[in-house]
Amino acid sequence: MSTPVKTRVLKLPVPGPKSRALLERDARNVSPSYTRSYPFVMERGQGTEVWDVDGYRYLDFNAGIAVNATGHSHPDVVRAIQEQAAKFIHMSGTDFYYPVQIELAEKLNALAPGSEPKRLFFTNSGTESIEAALKLARYYTRRPRMIAFIGAFHGRSMGSLSLNGSKALHKAGFAPLVPEVTHTHYAYCYRCPMGKTYGKCRIDCVRYLEDVIFQRLVPPEEVAAIFVEPIQGEGGYIVPPPEFLPMLREIADKYGILLVADEIQTGFGRTGKMFAVEHWGVAPDILAVAKGIASGMPLGAMIARESLMTWKPGSHGNTFGGNPVSCAAALETIRLIENGYMQNAAVMGQRMMEILEERRHKHPSIGDIRGKGLMVGVELVKNRETKEMAPKLRDDVVMKAFEHGLLILGCGPNTVRFMPPLNITKEHLEEGLDIFDHVLTLAEREAGLVS
Ligand code: PLP
């Protein structure tokens, strides 16, 4: 039985006058490299609700790109930030010590999967966590090469950019990149790179790494690390089959290669587990985290097995990594995630998948619905049989959602992604999905897919 659309969905006159004035100033002053999908100018937020400078209310199903795990301005996180800021705001953990950083290091090391004790390096962002992983992998193994995946996104600085495989545009104009990165197939079952049907394959995409890449292109004994997102994010919210990560773990072990899990988007309860690798019982050698760790305060970490941390004092460092205010926000964020929000993400994610599945029959453009917890993607196609991608329809839906009070974004060429705060209520979840249902119908009508 399908869930009826309950709300009368209103079209907002956006952007309003205050937004327009700010957009003009922004256009004159900031880099044109940013990727704004629509002109949302934020005034304030609370939980899953946000308001723009003209006073219009929206539901935020982006959560600052999977960052605001505890919603906007959670009072407990705000309090932790205020208390730490009143004590001291910065000291530099590279050169000095402070309790809140040590406490967070202990907490993160205890949370990281795998039985061997861990050590970590604090960063300010996702890309910096990946750079640290790249450097440690090279330093420890003294091997020059890396394996990454088609569809991957790991960041924008030179090392992480070299690992990317989601959009050629990201690399255009920036060569030469870090050398000796080879990209292989991700297990994207809806569009199997090997042309197979899941269940009738032997996960040939992973075997390709051993049978083709390691045989013909790259000597495995020269490979330092395999970088993998347990669920591909920017590439299209692609959930691999259960065999994928365990097989990669096996291959890595066979050749003495380090397995680096990029949990920058999937981590901290987003998928219903603290880290997504836990869905498949795989422990990486190195874990890269950021985004949801501190509810929006800039922070990240590269967490590695203790025995890998052979680098010497001075080998790596930074000024802002492990900022005390960010660490205080992270400790409070993790407390909230452990005390209910991760469980809520699992339950609400399940509900989201159910509602989307119930409504699939109304929408000929829905090709695939996939996700775990509150990391859910809907891949839009022009035709379900041919699976021809519908990138314009996807962009129309994202824009129309904005005009109707729902903030969503795309990923991959033709997928819409939902990544709301982990503490989203059932009411907000249903309201947001009602808006999505409504605007998808409008876009399908304009595209001539429904009458
Ligand atoms: N890795 C993944 C999986 C990501 O999703 C992102 C950002 O979207 C990054 C790395 C880069 O993180 P940052 O933008 O904080 O540098």
Coordinates of C-alpha atoms and ligand atoms in Angstrom, one line a residue:
M1 CA 0.0 0.0 0.0
S2 CA 1.4 3.4 -0.9
T3 CA 1.9 6.1 1.6
P4 CA -0.3 9.1 0.6
V5 CA 1.2 12.6 0.2
K6 CA -0.1 14.3 3.3
T7 CA 1.1 17.9 3.0
R8 CA -0.1 20.4 0.4
V9 CA 3.3 21.3 -0.9
L10 CA 3.8 25.1 -1.4
K11 CA 6.0 26.7 -4.0
L12 CA 8.2 29.4 -2.4
P13 CA 9.0 32.7 -4.2
V14 CA 12.8 32.0 -4.0
P15 CA 15.3 33.5 -4.0
G16 CA 13.8 36.4 -2.0
P17 CA 15.1 40.0 -2.1
K18 CA 17.6 39.7 0.7
S19 CA 18.9 36.5 -0.8
R20 CA 19.3 38.1 -4.2
A21 CA 21.2 41.1 -2.8
L22 CA 23.7 38.7 -1.0
L23 CA 24.0 36.5 -4.1
E24 CA 25.1 39.5 -6.1
R25 CA 27.8 40.4 -3.5
D26 CA 28.9 36.8 -3.4
A27 CA 29.2 36.6 -7.2
R28 CA 31.5 39.6 -7.1
N29 CA 33.8 38.2 -4.4
V30 CA 34.2 34.5 -4.1
S31 CA 35.8 31.9 -6.3
P32 CA 33.8 30.8 -9.3
S33 CA 35.0 27.2 -8.7
Y34 CA 32.3 26.5 -6.0
T35 CA 29.5 24.2 -7.1
R36 CA 26.2 25.8 -5.9
S37 CA 23.2 23.9 -7.2
Y38 CA 20.7 26.5 -6.1
P39 CA 20.7 29.9 -4.4
F40 CA 20.0 29.0 -0.8
V41 CA 21.3 31.7 1.6
M42 CA 21.1 30.5 5.2
E43 CA 20.1 32.6 8.2
R44 CA 19.7 29.9 10.9
G45 CA 18.9 26.3 11.5
Q46 CA 17.6 24.0 14.3
G47 CA 17.7 20.3 13.9
T48 CA 16.5 19.4 10.4
E49 CA 14.8 22.8 9.8
V50 CA 16.6 25.8 8.3
W51 CA 15.6 29.3 7.4
D52 CA 16.9 31.5 4.7
V53 CA 17.6 35.3 5.0
D54 CA 14.2 36.1 3.6
G55 CA 12.5 34.0 6.3
Y56 CA 11.5 31.0 4.3
R57 CA 11.6 27.6 6.0
Y58 CA 13.2 24.5 4.4
L59 CA 13.9 20.9 5.4
D60 CA 17.6 20.2 5.2
F61 CA 18.2 16.7 3.7
N62 CA 21.8 17.6 3.0
A63 CA 23.0 18.3 6.6
G64 CA 25.9 20.4 5.4
I65 CA 26.9 17.5 3.1
A66 CA 26.6 14.7 5.7
V67 CA 28.3 16.9 8.3
N68 CA 25.6 18.1 10.7
A69 CA 25.1 14.6 12.3
T70 CA 23.3 16.1 15.3
G71 CA 21.2 18.5 13.3
H72 CA 21.8 22.3 13.2
S73 CA 23.0 23.9 16.4
H74 CA 22.2 21.1 18.7
P75 CA 22.0 22.7 22.2
D76 CA 24.4 20.2 23.8
V77 CA 27.0 20.7 21.0
V78 CA 26.6 24.5 21.2
R79 CA 27.2 24.3 25.0
A80 CA 30.3 22.2 24.6
I81 CA 31.6 24.6 22.0
Q82 CA 30.9 27.6 24.2
E83 CA 32.5 26.1 27.3
Q84 CA 35.7 25.2 25.5
A85 CA 35.9 28.5 23.7
A86 CA 35.7 30.3 27.0
K87 CA 38.7 28.3 28.3
F88 CA 40.9 28.5 25.2
I89 CA 40.3 28.4 21.4
H90 CA 43.7 27.3 20.0
M91 CA 47.1 26.1 21.2
S92 CA 48.3 23.8 18.3
G93 CA 48.3 20.1 19.1
T94 CA 51.3 19.6 16.9
D95 CA 53.5 21.4 19.4
F96 CA 51.6 21.3 22.7
Y97 CA 49.2 19.1 24.7
Y98 CA 45.6 19.6 26.0
P99 CA 43.2 17.2 27.7
V100 CA 40.3 17.5 25.3
Q101 CA 42.4 16.4 22.3
I102 CA 43.9 13.4 24.3
E103 CA 40.4 12.4 25.4
L104 CA 39.1 12.5 21.8
A105 CA 42.1 10.5 20.5
E106 CA 41.4 7.8 23.1
K107 CA 37.7 7.7 22.2
L108 CA 38.3 7.6 18.4
N109 CA 41.0 4.9 18.7
A110 CA 38.6 2.8 20.8
L111 CA 35.8 3.2 18.2
A112 CA 37.9 2.4 15.2
P113 CA 37.3 -1.2 14.0
G114 CA 40.0 -3.9 14.4
S115 CA 41.6 -5.5 17.4
E116 CA 45.1 -4.0 17.2
P117 CA 45.5 -0.8 19.2
K118 CA 45.3 2.4 17.1
R119 CA 47.1 5.8 16.9
L120 CA 45.7 8.8 15.1
F121 CA 46.7 12.0 13.4
F122 CA 44.3 15.0 13.7
T123 CA 43.3 16.9 10.6
N124 CA 41.0 19.8 9.6
S125 CA 39.1 18.2 6.8
G126 CA 38.5 15.1 4.7
T127 CA 41.1 15.7 2.1
E128 CA 43.7 16.3 4.7
S129 CA 42.9 12.9 6.3
I130 CA 43.4 11.3 2.9
E131 CA 46.7 13.1 2.4
A132 CA 47.8 11.9 5.8
A133 CA 46.8 8.3 4.8
L134 CA 48.7 8.6 1.5
K135 CA 51.8 9.8 3.2
L136 CA 51.7 7.2 6.0
A137 CA 51.0 4.4 3.5
R138 CA 54.1 5.4 1.4
Y139 CA 56.2 6.0 4.5
Y140 CA 55.4 2.7 6.1
T141 CA 55.5 0.4 3.0
R142 CA 58.1 2.4 1.1
R143 CA 56.1 1.4 -2.0
P144 CA 55.2 4.0 -4.6
R145 CA 51.8 2.9 -6.1
M146 CA 48.2 3.3 -5.1
I147 CA 44.9 1.6 -6.2
A148 CA 41.7 3.6 -6.2
F149 CA 38.2 3.1 -7.8
I150 CA 36.3 4.5 -10.7
G151 CA 33.6 6.6 -9.2
A152 CA 35.7 7.5 -6.1
F153 CA 35.8 10.9 -4.4
H154 CA 38.5 11.6 -1.8
G155 CA 39.0 15.3 -1.9
R156 CA 40.5 18.3 -3.8
S157 CA 44.1 18.6 -2.7
M158 CA 46.7 17.1 -5.0
G159 CA 47.0 13.6 -3.4
S160 CA 43.3 13.0 -2.8
L161 CA 42.5 14.5 -6.2
S162 CA 44.8 11.9 -7.8
L163 CA 42.7 9.2 -6.2
N164 CA 39.4 10.6 -7.5
G165 CA 37.5 8.8 -10.3
S166 CA 34.1 10.4 -10.2
K167 CA 34.4 13.5 -12.5
A168 CA 37.1 14.3 -15.0
L169 CA 36.3 17.9 -14.4
H170 CA 37.9 17.7 -11.0
K171 CA 41.2 17.0 -12.6
A172 CA 41.0 19.2 -15.7
G173 CA 43.7 21.7 -15.8
F174 CA 45.6 20.5 -12.8
A175 CA 48.0 17.9 -14.2
P176 CA 50.5 16.6 -13.4
L177 CA 48.9 14.8 -10.4
V178 CA 50.5 12.4 -7.9
P179 CA 51.8 9.6 -10.1
E180 CA 51.3 5.9 -9.9
V181 CA 47.6 5.8 -9.0
T182 CA 45.6 3.1 -10.9
H183 CA 41.8 3.0 -10.9
T184 CA 39.9 -0.2 -11.0
H185 CA 36.2 -1.1 -11.0
Y186 CA 33.9 -0.5 -8.1
A187 CA 31.1 -3.0 -7.4
Y188 CA 28.3 -0.9 -8.9
C189 CA 25.8 -3.7 -9.4
Y190 CA 22.9 -1.6 -11.0
R191 CA 25.4 -0.9 -13.8
C192 CA 27.8 -3.8 -13.5
P193 CA 31.1 -2.7 -15.0
M194 CA 31.6 -6.3 -16.2
G195 CA 28.1 -6.5 -17.8
K196 CA 26.9 -9.2 -15.4
T197 CA 23.8 -9.6 -13.2
Y198 CA 24.5 -9.7 -9.4
G199 CA 24.0 -13.3 -8.3
K200 CA 25.2 -14.5 -11.7
C201 CA 28.7 -13.1 -11.2
R202 CA 31.7 -14.1 -9.1
I203 CA 32.2 -10.4 -8.1
D204 CA 34.3 -10.2 -11.3
C205 CA 34.9 -6.5 -10.7
V206 CA 37.1 -7.3 -7.7
R207 CA 38.7 -10.2 -9.5
Y208 CA 39.6 -7.8 -12.3
L209 CA 42.0 -6.1 -9.8
E210 CA 44.0 -9.3 -9.3
D211 CA 43.5 -11.0 -12.7
V212 CA 44.0 -8.0 -15.0
I213 CA 45.5 -5.0 -13.1
F214 CA 48.0 -6.9 -11.0
Q215 CA 48.8 -9.3 -13.9
R216 CA 49.2 -6.7 -16.7
L217 CA 49.5 -3.2 -15.4
V218 CA 50.7 -2.9 -11.8
P219 CA 53.1 -5.1 -9.8
P220 CA 51.2 -5.7 -6.6
E221 CA 54.4 -5.8 -4.5
E222 CA 54.8 -2.1 -5.5
V223 CA 51.4 -1.1 -4.2
A224 CA 51.3 0.7 -0.9
A225 CA 47.5 1.0 -0.4
I226 CA 44.0 0.4 -1.8
F227 CA 41.8 3.4 -1.1
V228 CA 38.1 2.6 -0.9
E229 CA 34.8 4.2 0.2
P230 CA 32.7 1.5 1.8
I231 CA 29.8 3.1 0.1
Q232 CA 30.6 5.4 -2.8
G233 CA 29.5 9.0 -2.0
E234 CA 30.0 11.6 -4.7
G235 CA 30.1 8.7 -7.2
G236 CA 26.4 8.0 -6.7
Y237 CA 25.6 6.6 -3.3
I238 CA 26.6 3.1 -4.5
V239 CA 26.3 0.3 -2.0
P240 CA 28.5 -2.6 -2.9
P241 CA 27.4 -6.2 -2.5
P242 CA 28.4 -8.1 0.8
E243 CA 31.4 -9.8 -0.9
F244 CA 33.1 -6.6 -2.0
L245 CA 35.0 -5.3 1.0
P246 CA 35.9 -8.8 2.5
M247 CA 37.4 -9.7 -0.9
L248 CA 39.4 -6.5 -1.0
R249 CA 40.6 -7.2 2.5
E250 CA 41.8 -10.7 1.3
I251 CA 43.6 -9.3 -1.7
A252 CA 45.3 -6.6 0.4
D253 CA 46.5 -9.2 2.9
K254 CA 47.8 -11.5 0.2
Y255 CA 50.1 -8.8 -1.2
G256 CA 51.0 -6.9 1.9
I257 CA 49.0 -3.9 0.7
L258 CA 47.3 -1.5 3.2
L259 CA 43.5 -1.2 3.0
V260 CA 42.5 2.4 3.6
A261 CA 38.8 3.0 4.3
D262 CA 37.6 6.5 3.4
E263 CA 34.7 6.9 5.9
I264 CA 34.7 10.6 5.6
Q265 CA 31.0 10.6 4.4
T266 CA 29.9 7.2 5.7
G267 CA 31.3 7.5 9.3
F268 CA 29.9 8.4 12.6
G269 CA 26.5 6.6 12.6
R270 CA 25.4 7.9 9.2
T271 CA 24.8 4.3 7.8
G272 CA 23.3 3.0 11.1
K273 CA 26.7 1.8 12.4
M274 CA 29.5 3.9 13.7
F275 CA 31.5 3.0 10.6
A276 CA 30.2 1.5 7.4
V277 CA 32.9 -1.2 7.2
E278 CA 31.2 -2.7 10.2
H279 CA 28.2 -3.8 8.0
W280 CA 30.6 -6.2 6.4
G281 CA 32.9 -7.1 9.3
V282 CA 36.0 -5.6 7.7
A283 CA 38.7 -3.8 9.6
P284 CA 40.8 -1.5 7.5
D285 CA 44.5 -0.8 8.3
I286 CA 43.9 3.0 8.0
L287 CA 40.6 4.8 8.6
A288 CA 40.1 8.3 7.2
V289 CA 37.3 10.4 8.9
A290 CA 36.0 14.0 9.0
K291 CA 32.6 15.5 8.1
G292 CA 30.1 14.2 10.7
I293 CA 32.7 13.9 13.5
A294 CA 32.1 17.2 15.1
S295 CA 28.6 18.4 14.0
G296 CA 30.1 21.0 11.7
M297 CA 33.2 22.2 13.5
P298 CA 36.2 21.5 11.2
L299 CA 37.9 18.3 12.2
G300 CA 39.1 15.1 10.8
A301 CA 41.5 12.2 11.6
M302 CA 43.6 9.5 10.1
I303 CA 43.4 6.5 12.4
A304 CA 45.9 3.7 11.8
R305 CA 47.0 0.4 13.4
E306 CA 49.6 1.3 16.0
S307 CA 52.3 -0.8 14.3
L308 CA 52.0 1.3 11.1
M309 CA 52.8 4.6 12.8
T310 CA 56.5 4.2 12.3
W311 CA 57.0 7.8 11.1
K312 CA 59.3 10.1 13.1
P313 CA 58.6 13.4 14.9
G314 CA 58.5 16.0 12.2
S315 CA 57.4 13.6 9.5
H316 CA 53.9 15.1 9.5
G317 CA 52.1 17.8 11.3
N318 CA 49.7 20.9 11.0
T319 CA 48.7 24.0 12.9
F320 CA 44.9 23.6 13.4
G321 CA 44.4 19.8 13.4
G322 CA 42.7 18.7 16.6
N323 CA 41.5 22.3 17.5
P324 CA 40.2 22.2 21.1
V325 CA 36.8 23.7 20.2
S326 CA 36.4 21.1 17.4
C327 CA 37.5 18.3 19.8
A328 CA 34.9 19.4 22.4
A329 CA 32.2 19.4 19.7
A330 CA 33.3 16.0 18.6
L331 CA 33.2 14.4 22.0
E332 CA 29.6 15.7 22.5
T333 CA 28.7 14.7 19.0
I334 CA 29.9 11.1 19.5
R335 CA 28.1 10.9 22.9
L336 CA 24.8 11.9 21.2
I337 CA 25.4 9.5 18.3
E338 CA 26.1 6.6 20.7
N339 CA 23.2 7.5 22.9
G340 CA 20.4 7.2 20.3
Y341 CA 21.1 9.0 17.1
M342 CA 22.9 6.1 15.4
Q343 CA 19.9 3.9 16.3
N344 CA 17.6 6.6 14.9
A345 CA 19.6 6.7 11.7
A346 CA 19.0 3.0 11.2
V347 CA 15.3 3.2 12.0
M348 CA 14.6 6.4 9.9
G349 CA 16.8 5.1 7.1
Q350 CA 14.7 1.9 7.0
R351 CA 11.5 4.0 6.9
M352 CA 12.9 6.2 4.2
M353 CA 13.7 3.2 2.0
E354 CA 10.2 1.8 2.6
I355 CA 8.4 5.0 1.6
L356 CA 10.6 5.4 -1.5
E357 CA 9.9 1.8 -2.5
E358 CA 6.1 2.2 -1.9
R359 CA 6.1 5.1 -4.3
R360 CA 8.4 3.6 -6.9
H361 CA 5.5 2.5 -9.0
K362 CA 4.3 6.1 -9.5
H363 CA 7.6 7.3 -10.8
P364 CA 8.8 5.8 -14.1
S365 CA 12.1 7.7 -13.7
I366 CA 13.1 5.8 -10.5
G367 CA 15.7 3.3 -11.7
D368 CA 17.3 2.3 -8.4
I369 CA 16.8 3.0 -4.7
R370 CA 19.8 2.1 -2.5
G371 CA 21.4 3.0 0.7
K372 CA 22.1 2.2 4.3
G373 CA 20.9 4.2 7.3
L374 CA 20.5 7.8 6.4
M375 CA 22.7 7.6 3.3
V376 CA 20.1 6.9 0.6
G377 CA 20.3 7.5 -3.2
V378 CA 17.7 7.4 -5.8
E379 CA 19.1 6.9 -9.3
L380 CA 16.9 8.5 -12.0
V381 CA 16.6 7.1 -15.6
K382 CA 14.8 8.0 -18.8
N383 CA 13.7 4.4 -19.2
R384 CA 13.8 1.6 -16.7
E385 CA 14.5 -1.1 -19.4
T386 CA 17.5 0.7 -21.0
K387 CA 18.6 2.4 -17.8
E388 CA 19.5 5.5 -19.8
M389 CA 20.6 8.1 -17.3
A390 CA 18.4 11.2 -16.7
P391 CA 20.9 13.9 -15.5
K392 CA 18.7 16.8 -16.6
L393 CA 15.7 15.4 -14.8
R394 CA 17.8 14.9 -11.7
D395 CA 19.0 18.5 -11.8
D396 CA 15.4 19.7 -12.3
V397 CA 14.2 17.7 -9.3
V398 CA 16.9 19.2 -7.1
M399 CA 16.0 22.7 -8.2
K400 CA 12.3 22.1 -7.8
A401 CA 12.8 20.6 -4.4
F402 CA 14.5 23.8 -3.3
E403 CA 11.6 25.9 -4.7
H404 CA 9.2 23.8 -2.6
G405 CA 11.2 23.9 0.6
L406 CA 13.4 20.8 0.6
L407 CA 17.2 21.0 0.3
I408 CA 18.6 18.0 -1.5
L409 CA 21.7 17.5 -3.7
G410 CA 22.8 15.2 -6.5
C411 CA 25.6 12.7 -6.7
G412 CA 27.0 10.8 -9.6
P413 CA 25.6 11.9 -13.0
N414 CA 21.9 11.1 -12.3
T415 CA 21.3 10.3 -8.6
V416 CA 19.5 12.3 -5.9
R417 CA 20.9 11.8 -2.4
F418 CA 19.3 12.0 1.0
M419 CA 21.6 12.6 4.0
P420 CA 19.6 14.4 6.6
P421 CA 20.7 14.8 10.3
L422 CA 20.8 11.5 12.2
N423 CA 18.3 12.9 14.7
I424 CA 15.6 13.6 12.1
T425 CA 12.1 13.1 13.3
K426 CA 9.6 10.8 11.6
E427 CA 7.4 13.9 10.8
H428 CA 10.3 15.7 9.1
L429 CA 11.3 12.6 7.2
E430 CA 7.8 12.1 5.9
E431 CA 7.3 15.8 5.1
G432 CA 10.6 15.9 3.1
L433 CA 9.7 12.7 1.2
D434 CA 6.2 14.1 0.4
I435 CA 7.9 17.2 -1.2
F436 CA 10.3 14.9 -3.1
D437 CA 7.3 12.8 -4.4
H438 CA 5.5 16.0 -5.5
V439 CA 8.5 17.6 -7.3
L440 CA 9.5 14.3 -8.9
T441 CA 6.0 14.1 -10.5
L442 CA 6.3 17.7 -11.7
A443 CA 9.7 17.0 -13.3
E444 CA 8.6 13.8 -14.8
R445 CA 5.6 15.6 -16.3
E446 CA 7.8 18.3 -17.8
A447 CA 10.0 15.5 -19.2
G448 CA 7.0 13.8 -20.8
L449 CA 7.4 10.7 -18.7
V450 CA 4.0 10.9 -17.0
S451 CA 0.8 12.7 -18.1
Ligands
PLP1 N1 36.2 11.6 1.0 C1 34.8 11.5 0.8 C2 34.2 10.1 0.8 C3 34.0 12.6 0.7 O1 32.7 12.5 0.5 C4 34.7 13.9 0.8 C5 33.9 15.1 0.6 O2 32.8 15.2 0.1 C6 36.0 14.0 1.0 C7 36.7 12.8 1.1 C8 36.7 15.3 1.1 O3 36.4 15.9 2.3 P1 36.6 17.5 2.5 O4 35.7 18.2 1.6 O5 36.4 17.7 3.9 O6 38.1 17.8 2.1

